[in-house]
């Protein structure tokens, strides 16, 4: 059995530390070790994006990262998006625009959208669709998700 | 004159209201089955067959059992002793289906053994260490030749036939066998025009983004099993698991936590659910199994997979005189709960919205060595309308008739309803319809003439652009119990608590449909209270006493109706309490109205009591009014007398890259008639989702098996899922044709988008290629397939 | 979903990484972005005993120019390539090809070195590097060596990288008249066929051309017949004729659910033409 290693990372602003198997995937570290179950697993070929988190400020599929690789990193999950109990504009947008149905792809979708808006604060519809092309949704047909992201972008734009 | 100082709440039903489900889901606080971690939890991993067909010669679990963290390894014979075979709910003979294969494996992915271990990673390691040797058998893969195949998937099912049935003209409805071919033969012989086409409605993976998963916890002391599962119907799960484990239903609690999509593949009770429950009972500890996506592609039921040969006959003037469908349906290796019935749904609706005097379907359902097929959004109806609408479109082209005009000419007229169709063999009576009106709305919304002009201008530039139109009728809102083997009713309870808040339970089991919102809209209007004062509880058989579940677009029509029946019983009682509280005034309870958080007389000056005040009084009724019992909690069971038949018209525009064959969907217009709408935002969402899946079938998705029965497209690397960049914005309109079958006039809309869009998009693609002489193209619209039809690289 | 067990080492320098590889004696594999390796490990198609993480070695990151030579550190991510102002100005083909890899999340982790060393038959960057005549720096126990891109990609998933060696950097000359055209495999987003073209145009005529294809065959490779047909041609007018039989040059063509050999060969011609036209338009 491989020796466990210690990983230290900041998750949603809090320093977290644990002894883990080297092969522990970051998504399992978040879900199982830290009990942050908002990040979901939808596939095993790195395609569906349900596991998307922010890793050192950029979006990443946490199912394709070992917790060991994130030692020393900053991770933000869906649970860390709201600040001081106030929903993030993307969360508000998804709620206002019915951007979710079963909710399973939603945390990853919102994190992917957060990454998109960080790079591109005023995206066109086409840029939004490309920006979430790494995230699968089976329920919505994407249109309300696009509306949700537009809703957020308008409200996040500098006045 | 009523008082103007009383604040009135706005009406909720019919309004675009954001969902009550969303706050927890957008914060990642929803609890799905993999989020459950009872103390002492053990983990299951399955070892599955990697061949399509074979006898198990040797199963060696010794290495697995010795691995760290492993509690137990269980194989087929041991499990079969405990739970037996998984039963089906249809009347047709069905082969045995063991949760773990006992002697023989019949499809890639069939579970053969399972490991129970302390954690998920160890379970997987140990499952991989199980050694299985097979005596491989030839695989039956091609459905059309399964009947002639020397190899049998199941002894006892000669020629690999699961069901052979017929419906319609010249068919004995009792035996479901054809008895008189004279009418149909003469109709085709004498027709001015006959168009025939073989069409493949291909195998699909329903692919909810949450795969399946189960947690089971048997408590030996209490002799009580709790099972959580990503299921569309916890009550059915309870019934099935109780039966399998020789427990009474009073000893089983089934829970559907948040469920990440279903689309029909989470209705049947699966071998894995039986196995995990049995293992928990064996060990007396909680046990979890979560499906990987690679497993889901081979172990979760597939959709569609029917090959239809359609013949359609008409007069030169465009009257459709006869339709014949010969259908070969690939069941896969086993029957699921009601999968044997799905081709009958296909046949029963294949006349569609058209008044066709002679319609005959002949169905052959065969077993093959592939994953079982089962319901997938539309469940038999998309296949039906696909075969029909492609044939009608081909007929229009043959007659050189406008596709709208041909359809218009053959519609059932409004004054003909209710109409019992020939295709349905007497079983199907459409309740209501105004097909012409919906067609007109679709043509207008799409700007049909402008679209045609746009297409023609593109063609003049050498671009391959096409416009497609299709109509559909579908059946939902099931239904009377004689139609549904599990029972077709729904259950609801409504309780007004002390303090005036409301708890309502529903047997409906939403997994994205938003019933917590729509049902609280309805109750809020009924009781005159804010939506936030109402809890809609679902999914847990310990709290929701009875139910059937959410599938087949039935929850609004049936679940919503029975909810209001229960609500009415409560409000009736509250009126009587309120009237008693208004003593010594003599107030007639029937005249009292719920409005603005009060129960109030309708005359002037009004007398009112607060809703919460009345609720409190009902719980400490001093004095107890004559004829009333304390409390405000009522329930109802209800089933409709019939099913509803919503319909609609879809129009699309597509462009095909001449050089590569890549298709691009430019426009999608959907006009659906689903009856009254409770929340237009949610209904739009349901239609969008259905459109995406219907377009997915037309353009992108297919599950392919090679001739050894190996799945070739069993991952997202090969199975093309529609992404945000693949779909246009959808243009929706609605018409409202009332149904008399429930008081709300709601018909159901969850599957409509999927049914209408598939033939619509293929019709558009054929239109794009028609100038090149193309009459039909099979799905999906793969670039190479279109490229060949365009005439690059030779031939169609 | 669950990979096999392995030991994890994080290297702070190239020297340390080389040492870890040597110690690992054939059991050790490099881990940069992990987006080629980890998916294989999760399907248990790859089971290395030791992973050596090189993603944080500073000298392996960065995009620099010295004179006309652009140097990219092997652990630079596709996202960094896609948004690099330097690349967008001096060699936009690289930024544009990187921008079409996978999706945004994949691009944030996947690295140019990882993609090149893995050499998936349908990856995008190998063809781009061959078209740019890139030179790869390999560091190993024996020191440094340089391999030309066109000599690096040998066979399916096979490259000229010895056990114990690390691809540390790629160099190429600035190239503005270069373009990449890709037929996307609609499920995986890899290239069903991808053609990278780099031209030098003098007057209206093509003075030199390098054309490389991916997706169609076992590995990225040059299409020399097309290159010869392009030299001296007036572009874009002659693009179609020069690329008409581009697909015929390949000995081995991939066949799968998404395309037959015949279709792929035909698409090589189509996308070669599209890439030539795009590259010529930038001249």
PDB file of C-alpha atoms in Angstrom, chain C residues 8-20 30-31 51-58 60 166:
ATOM      1  CA  UNK C   8       3.743  10.705  -5.547  1.00  0.00           C
ATOM      2  CA  UNK C   9       6.815  12.876  -5.785  1.00  0.00           C
ATOM      3  CA  UNK C  10       6.866  16.572  -6.470  1.00  0.00           C
ATOM      4  CA  UNK C  11       9.980  17.847  -8.215  1.00  0.00           C
ATOM      5  CA  UNK C  12      11.220  21.366  -7.486  1.00  0.00           C
ATOM      6  CA  UNK C  13      13.638  21.424 -10.391  1.00  0.00           C
ATOM      7  CA  UNK C  14      14.372  19.659 -13.640  1.00  0.00           C
ATOM      8  CA  UNK C  15      17.395  17.994 -12.049  1.00  0.00           C
ATOM      9  CA  UNK C  16      15.268  16.664  -9.260  1.00  0.00           C
ATOM     10  CA  UNK C  17      12.707  15.385 -11.726  1.00  0.00           C
ATOM     11  CA  UNK C  18      15.383  13.555 -13.697  1.00  0.00           C
ATOM     12  CA  UNK C  19      16.681  12.043 -10.476  1.00  0.00           C
ATOM     13  CA  UNK C  20      13.191  10.847  -9.502  1.00  0.00           C
ATOM     14  CA  UNK C  30       5.831  12.420 -15.382  1.00  0.00           C
ATOM     15  CA  UNK C  31       2.740  14.364 -14.319  1.00  0.00           C
ATOM     16  CA  UNK C  51       4.188   9.892 -10.459  1.00  0.00           C
ATOM     17  CA  UNK C  52       6.679  12.726 -10.666  1.00  0.00           C
ATOM     18  CA  UNK C  53       4.846  16.047 -10.577  1.00  0.00           C
ATOM     19  CA  UNK C  54       6.722  18.661 -12.629  1.00  0.00           C
ATOM     20  CA  UNK C  55       3.935  21.200 -12.879  1.00  0.00           C
ATOM     21  CA  UNK C  56       5.432  23.697 -10.464  1.00  0.00           C
ATOM     22  CA  UNK C  57       8.992  23.805 -11.727  1.00  0.00           C
ATOM     23  CA  UNK C  58       9.475  27.493 -12.557  1.00  0.00           C
ATOM     24  CA  UNK C  60       9.338  24.811 -17.205  1.00  0.00           C
ATOM     25  CA  UNK C 166      11.895  15.227 -19.881  1.00  0.00           C
TER      26      UNK C 166
END
